Amino acid sequence: MAEVRARLARLGLLPGSQYAQDHQDDDPLRAAQPAEHAEPAEWATTALVSAEFDADVVAAVKEFQDARGITVDGIVGPETFRRLEEARWRLGDRVLSYAAAHPTVGEDISDLQARLSAMGFDCGRIDGHMGPLTEAALREFQRNTGIPTDGVCGPATFRALGRLRKTVGKQSAHSVREKYALPKLRTGIAGKLVVLDPSAKDRLTGLSPKSESEIMAELASRVEGRLVALGTQVMATRSLAGEAEAETASERAQFANEVAADLVLSLTLCSDPQQPSGVTSYYYGHSASGYSVPGQLAASIIQEGISTRTALQHREPRPRTWDILRLTQMPTVRIECGNVSHAKDRNMLEDRSFVETLAVAIADAIEQFFAPEHVI
């Protein structure tokens, strides 16, 4: 816990973690940054001593989760801890280069991707991973600015990025490319490859004796049947026979990328009594890194399709940066198909005919997403 507190304090999220206000830095990347980017040794005071998980820590964790677009629950689970690890790096802290055998991850890479993308160099989705697309965009930037084209983000590249920082906008080149590539994606559902990603969680839901993984596998199987009948190729990130598997979200995203899916649909359930009942759809998006244009469109169409066909309450589709959303290279939608903390949703999901109706609504919405449109 002391390590978690230290990382939160380093981000300025804990009371008592104020930074020295007279910090100066000769690095052009940091010269224009506020003093809160001083190193821990330069802080006026810190909150690093205690290892207590108190109310201040819970509030800091929630603030961190909300800022990163992940589940806001105040719990430092695997995803939150991984994001805290990524957040320890700021652009300029280390030399960055692509190595397939030793992937580099961090928020400094997200910053690099965002800057390159805003200047028109397409890194793909801003995911914080130093991959081949980011290396290619970096080399193109170096070529355009007269820097040795070595694909290494070192001192010379940092200086060039620092000089150009105030001259670029914030629009993501990837989002722009996605928007103009939509007509090529929306050519009809026949022949498209859809990857279904049903939840593998073994937690009980109050629905008969079935776990969440069994319920979502059943729903996915019904969606698969409808899509195959429409001429769609369907693959799943795990067996739809009901067995739960332990693949991580990043591994499932890698699977979808390797098979070059046209759409990924992640099916899960909400079990939070603090959240309203009903269905909620999510797509990749973040204020600092743009959003997935086709992902947002798919989420909206699926959400509307479910609300039209069923009695599930719904909210507006929401942007998030969960790994299954940010690490996939194609439009990906996560659907929370009801909140089992509410009796109303549990009762509907207990009804096999309702599950069939839900599957039809999802499959029809996917067909609509792929249908040609003259106006986006």
mmCIF file of C-alpha atoms in Angstrom:
data_model
loop_
_atom_site.group_PDB
_atom_site.id
_atom_site.type_symbol
_atom_site.label_atom_id
_atom_site.label_comp_id
_atom_site.label_asym_id
_atom_site.label_seq_id
_atom_site.Cartn_x
_atom_site.Cartn_y
_atom_site.Cartn_z
ATOM 1 C CA MET A 1 0.000 0.000 0.000
ATOM 2 C CA ALA A 2 2.918 2.351 0.639
ATOM 3 C CA GLU A 3 3.832 1.928 -3.033
ATOM 4 C CA VAL A 4 0.297 2.838 -4.141
ATOM 5 C CA ARG A 5 0.348 5.919 -1.903
ATOM 6 C CA ALA A 6 3.745 6.901 -3.315
ATOM 7 C CA ARG A 7 2.479 6.692 -6.886
ATOM 8 C CA LEU A 8 -0.670 8.653 -6.101
ATOM 9 C CA ALA A 9 1.384 11.277 -4.268
ATOM 10 C CA ARG A 10 3.777 11.541 -7.201
ATOM 11 C CA LEU A 11 0.747 12.367 -9.359
ATOM 12 C CA GLY A 12 -0.322 15.057 -6.892
ATOM 13 C CA LEU A 13 -3.542 13.246 -5.961
ATOM 14 C CA LEU A 14 -2.987 12.927 -2.204
ATOM 15 C CA PRO A 15 -3.222 15.734 0.350
ATOM 16 C CA GLY A 16 0.281 16.645 1.463
ATOM 17 C CA SER A 17 1.899 15.790 -1.852
ATOM 18 C CA GLN A 18 2.436 19.410 -2.847
ATOM 19 C CA TYR A 19 5.332 20.115 -5.160
ATOM 20 C CA ALA A 20 8.032 22.753 -4.874
ATOM 21 C CA GLN A 21 6.775 25.834 -6.685
ATOM 22 C CA ASP A 22 10.184 27.165 -7.763
ATOM 23 C CA HIS A 23 11.083 24.085 -9.809
ATOM 24 C CA GLN A 24 12.951 24.871 -12.994
ATOM 25 C CA ASP A 25 13.938 22.428 -15.721
ATOM 26 C CA ASP A 26 16.220 23.019 -18.658
ATOM 27 C CA ASP A 27 14.577 20.274 -20.676
ATOM 28 C CA PRO A 28 12.459 22.033 -23.360
ATOM 29 C CA LEU A 29 9.793 19.359 -22.985
ATOM 30 C CA ARG A 30 9.283 20.310 -19.338
ATOM 31 C CA ALA A 31 10.208 23.966 -19.319
ATOM 32 C CA ALA A 32 6.642 24.985 -20.151
ATOM 33 C CA GLN A 33 5.094 22.513 -17.726
ATOM 34 C CA PRO A 34 3.809 23.585 -14.311
ATOM 35 C CA ALA A 35 5.802 22.919 -11.174
ATOM 36 C CA GLU A 36 3.765 19.859 -10.250
ATOM 37 C CA HIS A 37 6.074 17.875 -12.548
ATOM 38 C CA ALA A 38 9.004 18.275 -10.168
ATOM 39 C CA GLU A 39 10.705 15.105 -9.026
ATOM 40 C CA PRO A 40 9.748 13.662 -5.603
ATOM 41 C CA ALA A 41 12.995 14.891 -4.049
ATOM 42 C CA GLU A 42 11.930 18.449 -4.894
ATOM 43 C CA TRP A 43 8.478 18.236 -3.309
ATOM 44 C CA ALA A 44 7.826 20.585 -0.407
ATOM 45 C CA THR A 45 6.000 17.834 1.503
ATOM 46 C CA THR A 46 4.904 14.313 0.634
ATOM 47 C CA ALA A 47 2.395 11.736 1.816
ATOM 48 C CA LEU A 48 4.660 8.755 1.277
ATOM 49 C CA VAL A 49 5.227 7.570 4.842
ATOM 50 C CA SER A 50 1.916 5.922 5.702
ATOM 51 C CA ALA A 51 0.831 2.569 4.283
ATOM 52 C CA GLU A 52 -2.787 3.078 5.371
ATOM 53 C CA PHE A 53 -5.572 2.713 2.820
ATOM 54 C CA ASP A 54 -7.670 5.553 4.193
ATOM 55 C CA ALA A 55 -10.425 7.769 2.819
ATOM 56 C CA ASP A 56 -7.876 10.083 1.173
ATOM 57 C CA VAL A 57 -6.405 7.158 -0.738
ATOM 58 C CA VAL A 58 -9.852 5.934 -1.840
ATOM 59 C CA ALA A 59 -10.705 9.424 -3.105
ATOM 60 C CA ALA A 60 -7.332 9.680 -4.874
ATOM 61 C CA VAL A 61 -7.782 6.276 -6.524
ATOM 62 C CA LYS A 62 -11.252 7.260 -7.750
ATOM 63 C CA GLU A 63 -9.902 10.531 -9.160
ATOM 64 C CA PHE A 64 -7.113 8.631 -10.902
ATOM 65 C CA GLN A 65 -9.546 6.052 -12.340
ATOM 66 C CA ASP A 66 -11.933 8.721 -13.578
ATOM 67 C CA ALA A 67 -9.113 10.634 -15.280
ATOM 68 C CA ARG A 68 -7.952 7.463 -17.063
ATOM 69 C CA GLY A 69 -11.404 6.368 -18.203
ATOM 70 C CA ILE A 70 -11.519 3.077 -16.305
ATOM 71 C CA THR A 71 -13.963 1.716 -13.730
ATOM 72 C CA VAL A 72 -14.324 4.170 -10.838
ATOM 73 C CA ASP A 73 -14.623 2.025 -7.712
ATOM 74 C CA GLY A 74 -11.761 3.143 -5.460
ATOM 75 C CA ILE A 75 -10.263 -0.352 -5.589
ATOM 76 C CA VAL A 76 -6.670 -0.895 -6.686
ATOM 77 C CA GLY A 77 -7.229 -4.022 -8.750
ATOM 78 C CA PRO A 78 -4.938 -5.348 -11.510
ATOM 79 C CA GLU A 79 -6.025 -2.797 -14.132
ATOM 80 C CA THR A 80 -5.749 0.206 -11.810
ATOM 81 C CA PHE A 81 -2.350 -0.918 -10.522
ATOM 82 C CA ARG A 82 -1.143 -1.415 -14.093
ATOM 83 C CA ARG A 83 -2.307 2.097 -15.004
ATOM 84 C CA LEU A 84 -0.525 3.487 -11.934
ATOM 85 C CA GLU A 85 2.630 1.819 -13.195
ATOM 86 C CA GLU A 86 2.130 3.373 -16.631
ATOM 87 C CA ALA A 87 1.546 6.795 -15.056
ATOM 88 C CA ARG A 88 4.972 6.874 -13.435
ATOM 89 C CA TRP A 89 6.528 7.816 -16.798
ATOM 90 C CA ARG A 90 6.372 11.308 -18.310
ATOM 91 C CA LEU A 91 7.600 12.141 -21.780
ATOM 92 C CA GLY A 92 11.309 12.881 -21.468
ATOM 93 C CA ASP A 93 11.931 10.570 -18.509
ATOM 94 C CA ARG A 94 13.432 7.837 -20.692
ATOM 95 C CA VAL A 95 14.532 7.109 -24.232
ATOM 96 C CA LEU A 96 11.792 5.348 -26.192
ATOM 97 C CA SER A 97 12.199 2.831 -28.989
ATOM 98 C CA TYR A 98 10.293 -0.119 -30.388
ATOM 99 C CA ALA A 99 11.456 -3.613 -29.448
ATOM 100 C CA ALA A 100 9.058 -6.425 -30.311
ATOM 101 C CA ALA A 101 10.574 -8.763 -27.723
ATOM 102 C CA HIS A 102 10.413 -6.202 -24.911
ATOM 103 C CA PRO A 103 7.327 -3.990 -25.377
ATOM 104 C CA THR A 104 7.500 -0.600 -23.697
ATOM 105 C CA VAL A 105 4.344 0.774 -22.058
ATOM 106 C CA GLY A 106 3.611 4.031 -20.281
ATOM 107 C CA GLU A 107 1.824 7.358 -20.270
ATOM 108 C CA ASP A 108 4.924 8.976 -21.787
ATOM 109 C CA ILE A 109 4.207 6.883 -24.886
ATOM 110 C CA SER A 110 0.562 7.992 -24.824
ATOM 111 C CA ASP A 111 1.792 11.595 -24.737
ATOM 112 C CA LEU A 112 4.168 10.933 -27.622
ATOM 113 C CA GLN A 113 1.376 9.287 -29.625
ATOM 114 C CA ALA A 114 -1.015 12.160 -28.923
ATOM 115 C CA ARG A 115 1.544 14.771 -30.060
ATOM 116 C CA LEU A 116 2.477 12.877 -33.198
ATOM 117 C CA SER A 117 -1.169 12.221 -34.029
ATOM 118 C CA ALA A 118 -2.086 15.889 -33.553
ATOM 119 C CA MET A 119 0.605 16.767 -36.122
ATOM 120 C CA GLY A 120 -0.850 14.307 -38.631
ATOM 121 C CA PHE A 121 1.473 11.351 -38.041
ATOM 122 C CA ASP A 122 -0.814 8.364 -37.568
ATOM 123 C CA CYS A 123 0.189 6.141 -34.648
ATOM 124 C CA GLY A 124 -3.055 4.207 -34.702
ATOM 125 C CA ARG A 125 -5.042 4.202 -31.502
ATOM 126 C CA ILE A 126 -3.406 6.072 -28.613
ATOM 127 C CA ASP A 127 -2.831 3.122 -26.310
ATOM 128 C CA GLY A 128 0.437 3.839 -24.473
ATOM 129 C CA HIS A 129 2.232 0.951 -26.199
ATOM 130 C CA MET A 130 5.391 1.542 -28.231
ATOM 131 C CA GLY A 131 4.438 -0.547 -31.256
ATOM 132 C CA PRO A 132 5.349 -0.637 -34.959
ATOM 133 C CA LEU A 133 2.765 2.009 -35.925
ATOM 134 C CA THR A 134 4.154 4.429 -33.341
ATOM 135 C CA GLU A 135 7.704 3.738 -34.510
ATOM 136 C CA ALA A 136 6.695 4.402 -38.132
ATOM 137 C CA ALA A 137 5.001 7.683 -37.146
ATOM 138 C CA LEU A 138 8.062 8.674 -35.112
ATOM 139 C CA ARG A 139 10.390 7.991 -38.034
ATOM 140 C CA GLU A 140 8.165 10.064 -40.314
ATOM 141 C CA PHE A 141 8.229 12.929 -37.793
ATOM 142 C CA GLN A 142 12.012 12.720 -37.578
ATOM 143 C CA ARG A 143 12.288 12.721 -41.367
ATOM 144 C CA ASN A 144 10.096 15.833 -41.573
ATOM 145 C CA THR A 145 12.041 17.734 -38.905
ATOM 146 C CA GLY A 146 15.569 16.898 -40.066
ATOM 147 C CA ILE A 147 16.361 14.608 -37.136
ATOM 148 C CA PRO A 148 18.285 11.363 -37.774
ATOM 149 C CA THR A 149 15.590 8.865 -38.764
ATOM 150 C CA ASP A 150 16.400 6.123 -36.258
ATOM 151 C CA GLY A 151 12.976 5.535 -34.684
ATOM 152 C CA VAL A 152 14.420 6.394 -31.266
ATOM 153 C CA CYS A 153 12.735 9.093 -29.219
ATOM 154 C CA GLY A 154 15.762 10.593 -27.489
ATOM 155 C CA PRO A 155 17.087 14.073 -26.662
ATOM 156 C CA ALA A 156 16.993 15.425 -30.226
ATOM 157 C CA THR A 157 13.402 14.259 -30.733
ATOM 158 C CA PHE A 158 12.359 15.588 -27.320
ATOM 159 C CA ARG A 159 13.759 19.015 -28.248
ATOM 160 C CA ALA A 160 11.878 19.007 -31.562
ATOM 161 C CA LEU A 161 8.645 18.000 -29.836
ATOM 162 C CA GLY A 162 9.179 20.745 -27.260
ATOM 163 C CA ARG A 163 9.663 23.388 -29.963
ATOM 164 C CA LEU A 164 6.494 22.330 -31.790
ATOM 165 C CA ARG A 165 4.331 21.788 -28.727
ATOM 166 C CA LYS A 166 2.386 25.049 -28.995
ATOM 167 C CA THR A 167 2.006 24.965 -32.772
ATOM 168 C CA VAL A 168 -0.140 21.846 -33.137
ATOM 169 C CA GLY A 169 -3.801 21.209 -32.499
ATOM 170 C CA LYS A 170 -5.412 18.450 -30.473
ATOM 171 C CA GLN A 171 -7.375 16.523 -33.078
ATOM 172 C CA SER A 172 -6.290 12.910 -33.429
ATOM 173 C CA ALA A 173 -5.100 11.965 -36.908
ATOM 174 C CA HIS A 174 -6.298 8.434 -36.214
ATOM 175 C CA SER A 175 -9.837 9.645 -35.461
ATOM 176 C CA VAL A 176 -9.877 11.645 -38.690
ATOM 177 C CA ARG A 177 -8.672 8.650 -40.694
ATOM 178 C CA GLU A 178 -11.252 6.416 -39.011
ATOM 179 C CA LYS A 179 -14.032 8.803 -39.955
ATOM 180 C CA TYR A 180 -13.081 8.858 -43.625
ATOM 181 C CA ALA A 181 -12.492 5.087 -43.666
ATOM 182 C CA LEU A 182 -16.004 4.335 -42.397
ATOM 183 C CA PRO A 183 -17.585 3.976 -45.868
ATOM 184 C CA LYS A 184 -15.067 1.212 -46.652
ATOM 185 C CA LEU A 185 -16.141 -0.620 -43.497
ATOM 186 C CA ARG A 186 -19.864 -0.131 -44.047
ATOM 187 C CA THR A 187 -20.313 -2.252 -47.154
ATOM 188 C CA GLY A 188 -22.735 -4.810 -45.756
ATOM 189 C CA ILE A 189 -22.416 -7.510 -43.115
ATOM 190 C CA ALA A 190 -21.789 -10.448 -45.479
ATOM 191 C CA GLY A 191 -18.184 -11.578 -45.251
ATOM 192 C CA LYS A 192 -17.359 -9.414 -42.238
ATOM 193 C CA LEU A 193 -15.492 -10.941 -39.268
ATOM 194 C CA VAL A 194 -16.992 -10.239 -35.853
ATOM 195 C CA VAL A 195 -15.202 -11.301 -32.678
ATOM 196 C CA LEU A 196 -17.431 -11.959 -29.667
ATOM 197 C CA ASP A 197 -15.837 -11.475 -26.275
ATOM 198 C CA PRO A 198 -18.190 -12.865 -23.601
ATOM 199 C CA SER A 199 -17.246 -12.267 -19.985
ATOM 200 C CA ALA A 200 -15.280 -15.115 -18.383
ATOM 201 C CA LYS A 201 -16.026 -14.035 -14.801
ATOM 202 C CA ASP A 202 -17.102 -16.889 -12.541
ATOM 203 C CA ARG A 203 -18.994 -14.614 -10.139
ATOM 204 C CA LEU A 204 -22.557 -15.594 -9.293
ATOM 205 C CA THR A 205 -25.255 -13.188 -10.401
ATOM 206 C CA GLY A 206 -28.390 -14.337 -8.610
ATOM 207 C CA LEU A 207 -29.659 -15.752 -11.904
ATOM 208 C CA SER A 208 -30.478 -19.393 -11.161
ATOM 209 C CA PRO A 209 -27.219 -21.195 -10.375
ATOM 210 C CA LYS A 210 -25.491 -19.715 -13.413
ATOM 211 C CA SER A 211 -22.351 -17.606 -13.278
ATOM 212 C CA GLU A 212 -21.818 -14.493 -15.371
ATOM 213 C CA SER A 213 -19.555 -16.441 -17.746
ATOM 214 C CA GLU A 214 -22.287 -19.015 -18.429
ATOM 215 C CA ILE A 215 -24.962 -16.378 -19.031
ATOM 216 C CA MET A 216 -22.787 -14.338 -21.390
ATOM 217 C CA ALA A 217 -21.632 -17.463 -23.239
ATOM 218 C CA GLU A 218 -25.278 -18.364 -23.847
ATOM 219 C CA LEU A 219 -26.044 -14.873 -25.122
ATOM 220 C CA ALA A 220 -22.950 -14.876 -27.332
ATOM 221 C CA SER A 221 -23.935 -18.244 -28.777
ATOM 222 C CA ARG A 222 -27.352 -16.872 -29.755
ATOM 223 C CA VAL A 223 -25.802 -13.747 -31.287
ATOM 224 C CA GLU A 224 -23.371 -15.963 -33.207
ATOM 225 C CA GLY A 225 -26.235 -18.014 -34.646
ATOM 226 C CA ARG A 226 -28.006 -14.897 -35.927
ATOM 227 C CA LEU A 227 -24.840 -13.409 -37.427
ATOM 228 C CA VAL A 228 -23.787 -16.615 -39.173
ATOM 229 C CA ALA A 229 -27.231 -16.770 -40.782
ATOM 230 C CA LEU A 230 -26.526 -13.310 -42.193
ATOM 231 C CA GLY A 231 -23.298 -14.481 -43.833
ATOM 232 C CA THR A 232 -20.974 -13.181 -41.137
ATOM 233 C CA GLN A 233 -17.860 -14.965 -39.953
ATOM 234 C CA VAL A 234 -17.838 -15.138 -36.157
ATOM 235 C CA MET A 235 -15.011 -15.963 -33.786
ATOM 236 C CA ALA A 236 -14.937 -15.864 -29.984
ATOM 237 C CA THR A 237 -12.192 -15.047 -27.506
ATOM 238 C CA ARG A 238 -13.143 -18.125 -25.500
ATOM 239 C CA SER A 239 -15.244 -21.244 -25.765
ATOM 240 C CA LEU A 240 -18.991 -20.615 -25.883
ATOM 241 C CA ALA A 241 -19.632 -23.960 -24.187
ATOM 242 C CA GLY A 242 -19.593 -22.165 -20.850
ATOM 243 C CA GLU A 243 -16.068 -22.878 -19.624
ATOM 244 C CA ALA A 244 -14.419 -19.826 -18.087
ATOM 245 C CA GLU A 245 -10.892 -19.040 -19.217
ATOM 246 C CA ALA A 246 -8.264 -16.761 -17.730
ATOM 247 C CA GLU A 247 -7.011 -14.745 -20.702
ATOM 248 C CA THR A 248 -6.408 -11.089 -19.904
ATOM 249 C CA ALA A 249 -8.074 -8.257 -21.786
ATOM 250 C CA SER A 250 -4.787 -7.457 -23.527
ATOM 251 C CA GLU A 251 -4.473 -11.074 -24.725
ATOM 252 C CA ARG A 252 -8.038 -11.054 -26.015
ATOM 253 C CA ALA A 253 -7.381 -7.749 -27.789
ATOM 254 C CA GLN A 254 -4.253 -9.250 -29.339
ATOM 255 C CA PHE A 255 -6.335 -12.181 -30.595
ATOM 256 C CA ALA A 256 -8.802 -9.810 -32.263
ATOM 257 C CA ASN A 257 -5.928 -7.883 -33.853
ATOM 258 C CA GLU A 258 -4.251 -11.049 -35.124
ATOM 259 C CA VAL A 259 -7.402 -12.301 -36.857
ATOM 260 C CA ALA A 260 -8.042 -8.779 -38.266
ATOM 261 C CA ALA A 261 -11.619 -8.551 -37.007
ATOM 262 C CA ASP A 262 -13.940 -5.905 -38.423
ATOM 263 C CA LEU A 263 -15.756 -5.478 -35.087
ATOM 264 C CA VAL A 264 -15.304 -6.709 -31.527
ATOM 265 C CA LEU A 265 -18.279 -7.012 -29.193
ATOM 266 C CA SER A 266 -17.511 -7.536 -25.509
ATOM 267 C CA LEU A 267 -20.494 -8.853 -23.511
ATOM 268 C CA THR A 268 -20.651 -8.479 -19.757
ATOM 269 C CA LEU A 269 -22.957 -7.715 -16.826
ATOM 270 C CA CYS A 270 -22.927 -4.919 -14.279
ATOM 271 C CA SER A 271 -23.265 -5.859 -10.615
ATOM 272 C CA ASP A 272 -22.973 -2.489 -8.916
ATOM 273 C CA PRO A 273 -25.902 -1.457 -6.683
ATOM 274 C CA GLN A 274 -24.699 2.151 -6.939
ATOM 275 C CA GLN A 275 -25.328 2.123 -10.697
ATOM 276 C CA PRO A 276 -28.798 2.303 -12.288
ATOM 277 C CA SER A 277 -30.461 -0.683 -13.848
ATOM 278 C CA GLY A 278 -30.427 -1.285 -17.575
ATOM 279 C CA VAL A 279 -27.963 -1.590 -20.437
ATOM 280 C CA THR A 280 -24.925 0.582 -21.087
ATOM 281 C CA SER A 281 -22.574 0.518 -24.070
ATOM 282 C CA TYR A 282 -18.988 1.722 -24.094
ATOM 283 C CA TYR A 283 -16.491 2.601 -26.825
ATOM 284 C CA TYR A 284 -12.878 3.715 -26.812
ATOM 285 C CA GLY A 285 -12.475 7.391 -25.991
ATOM 286 C CA HIS A 286 -10.624 9.843 -23.791
ATOM 287 C CA SER A 287 -10.448 13.618 -23.709
ATOM 288 C CA ALA A 288 -6.660 13.548 -24.039
ATOM 289 C CA SER A 289 -6.419 11.019 -26.852
ATOM 290 C CA GLY A 290 -9.559 11.328 -28.967
ATOM 291 C CA TYR A 291 -12.082 8.582 -29.543
ATOM 292 C CA SER A 292 -12.947 5.779 -31.921
ATOM 293 C CA VAL A 293 -15.340 7.191 -34.519
ATOM 294 C CA PRO A 294 -16.667 3.801 -35.714
ATOM 295 C CA GLY A 295 -16.669 2.524 -32.131
ATOM 296 C CA GLN A 296 -18.894 5.378 -31.013
ATOM 297 C CA LEU A 297 -21.215 4.815 -33.970
ATOM 298 C CA ALA A 298 -21.447 1.062 -33.326
ATOM 299 C CA ALA A 299 -22.111 1.643 -29.613
ATOM 300 C CA SER A 300 -24.898 4.107 -30.407
ATOM 301 C CA ILE A 301 -26.575 1.800 -32.927
ATOM 302 C CA ILE A 302 -26.375 -1.243 -30.627
ATOM 303 C CA GLN A 303 -27.603 0.738 -27.629
ATOM 304 C CA GLU A 304 -30.568 2.060 -29.606
ATOM 305 C CA GLY A 305 -31.332 -1.394 -30.995
ATOM 306 C CA ILE A 306 -31.454 -2.947 -27.535
ATOM 307 C CA SER A 307 -33.576 -0.158 -26.074
ATOM 308 C CA THR A 308 -36.031 -0.413 -28.975
ATOM 309 C CA ARG A 309 -36.462 -4.188 -28.735
ATOM 310 C CA THR A 310 -36.341 -4.702 -24.942
ATOM 311 C CA ALA A 311 -37.525 -3.121 -21.707
ATOM 312 C CA LEU A 312 -33.979 -2.591 -20.454
ATOM 313 C CA GLN A 313 -33.370 0.983 -19.397
ATOM 314 C CA HIS A 314 -30.490 2.614 -21.207
ATOM 315 C CA ARG A 315 -28.067 5.505 -20.937
ATOM 316 C CA GLU A 316 -26.038 7.302 -23.561
ATOM 317 C CA PRO A 317 -22.998 5.352 -24.823
ATOM 318 C CA ARG A 318 -19.897 6.257 -22.854
ATOM 319 C CA PRO A 319 -16.200 6.538 -23.707
ATOM 320 C CA ARG A 320 -13.753 4.422 -21.691
ATOM 321 C CA THR A 321 -10.169 3.212 -22.015
ATOM 322 C CA TRP A 322 -10.393 -0.340 -20.700
ATOM 323 C CA ASP A 323 -7.771 -2.550 -22.326
ATOM 324 C CA ILE A 324 -10.284 -4.399 -24.523
ATOM 325 C CA LEU A 325 -11.260 -0.996 -25.971
ATOM 326 C CA ARG A 326 -7.909 0.778 -26.243
ATOM 327 C CA LEU A 327 -5.736 -2.146 -27.404
ATOM 328 C CA THR A 328 -7.941 -3.326 -30.264
ATOM 329 C CA GLN A 329 -7.229 -1.842 -33.682
ATOM 330 C CA MET A 330 -10.807 -2.110 -34.922
ATOM 331 C CA PRO A 331 -14.093 -0.667 -33.572
ATOM 332 C CA THR A 332 -14.870 -2.347 -30.273
ATOM 333 C CA VAL A 333 -17.988 -2.046 -28.131
ATOM 334 C CA ARG A 334 -18.477 -3.278 -24.612
ATOM 335 C CA ILE A 335 -22.096 -3.938 -23.664
ATOM 336 C CA GLU A 336 -23.202 -4.257 -20.041
ATOM 337 C CA CYS A 337 -26.359 -6.278 -20.702
ATOM 338 C CA GLY A 338 -28.129 -5.390 -17.470
ATOM 339 C CA ASN A 339 -27.328 -4.698 -13.827
ATOM 340 C CA VAL A 340 -27.894 -7.855 -11.780
ATOM 341 C CA SER A 341 -27.903 -5.825 -8.561
ATOM 342 C CA HIS A 342 -31.448 -4.837 -9.555
ATOM 343 C CA ALA A 343 -34.289 -7.371 -9.385
ATOM 344 C CA LYS A 344 -35.897 -5.985 -12.548
ATOM 345 C CA ASP A 345 -32.871 -6.812 -14.671
ATOM 346 C CA ARG A 346 -32.371 -10.194 -13.024
ATOM 347 C CA ASN A 347 -35.973 -11.141 -13.759
ATOM 348 C CA MET A 348 -35.611 -10.247 -17.430
ATOM 349 C CA LEU A 349 -32.318 -12.112 -17.829
ATOM 350 C CA GLU A 350 -33.886 -15.199 -16.232
ATOM 351 C CA ASP A 351 -36.353 -15.357 -19.133
ATOM 352 C CA ARG A 352 -34.917 -17.398 -22.032
ATOM 353 C CA SER A 353 -37.200 -15.659 -24.511
ATOM 354 C CA PHE A 354 -35.842 -12.314 -23.335
ATOM 355 C CA VAL A 355 -32.256 -13.500 -23.881
ATOM 356 C CA GLU A 356 -33.225 -14.543 -27.407
ATOM 357 C CA THR A 357 -34.805 -11.118 -28.019
ATOM 358 C CA LEU A 358 -31.660 -9.445 -26.700
ATOM 359 C CA ALA A 359 -29.501 -11.542 -29.039
ATOM 360 C CA VAL A 360 -31.696 -10.641 -32.023
ATOM 361 C CA ALA A 361 -31.503 -6.949 -31.110
ATOM 362 C CA ILE A 362 -27.699 -7.083 -30.909
ATOM 363 C CA ALA A 363 -27.310 -9.024 -34.169
ATOM 364 C CA ASP A 364 -29.709 -6.725 -36.050
ATOM 365 C CA ALA A 365 -27.861 -3.675 -34.726
ATOM 366 C CA ILE A 366 -24.546 -5.091 -35.926
ATOM 367 C CA GLU A 367 -26.100 -5.641 -39.352
ATOM 368 C CA GLN A 368 -27.265 -2.015 -39.324
ATOM 369 C CA PHE A 369 -23.796 -0.804 -38.345
ATOM 370 C CA PHE A 370 -22.247 -2.498 -41.370
ATOM 371 C CA ALA A 371 -25.019 -1.364 -43.732
ATOM 372 C CA PRO A 372 -23.886 1.250 -46.297
ATOM 373 C CA GLU A 373 -24.733 4.820 -45.400
ATOM 374 C CA HIS A 374 -24.417 7.911 -47.560
ATOM 375 C CA VAL A 375 -24.231 10.199 -44.548
ATOM 376 C CA ILE A 376 -22.193 9.366 -41.464
#
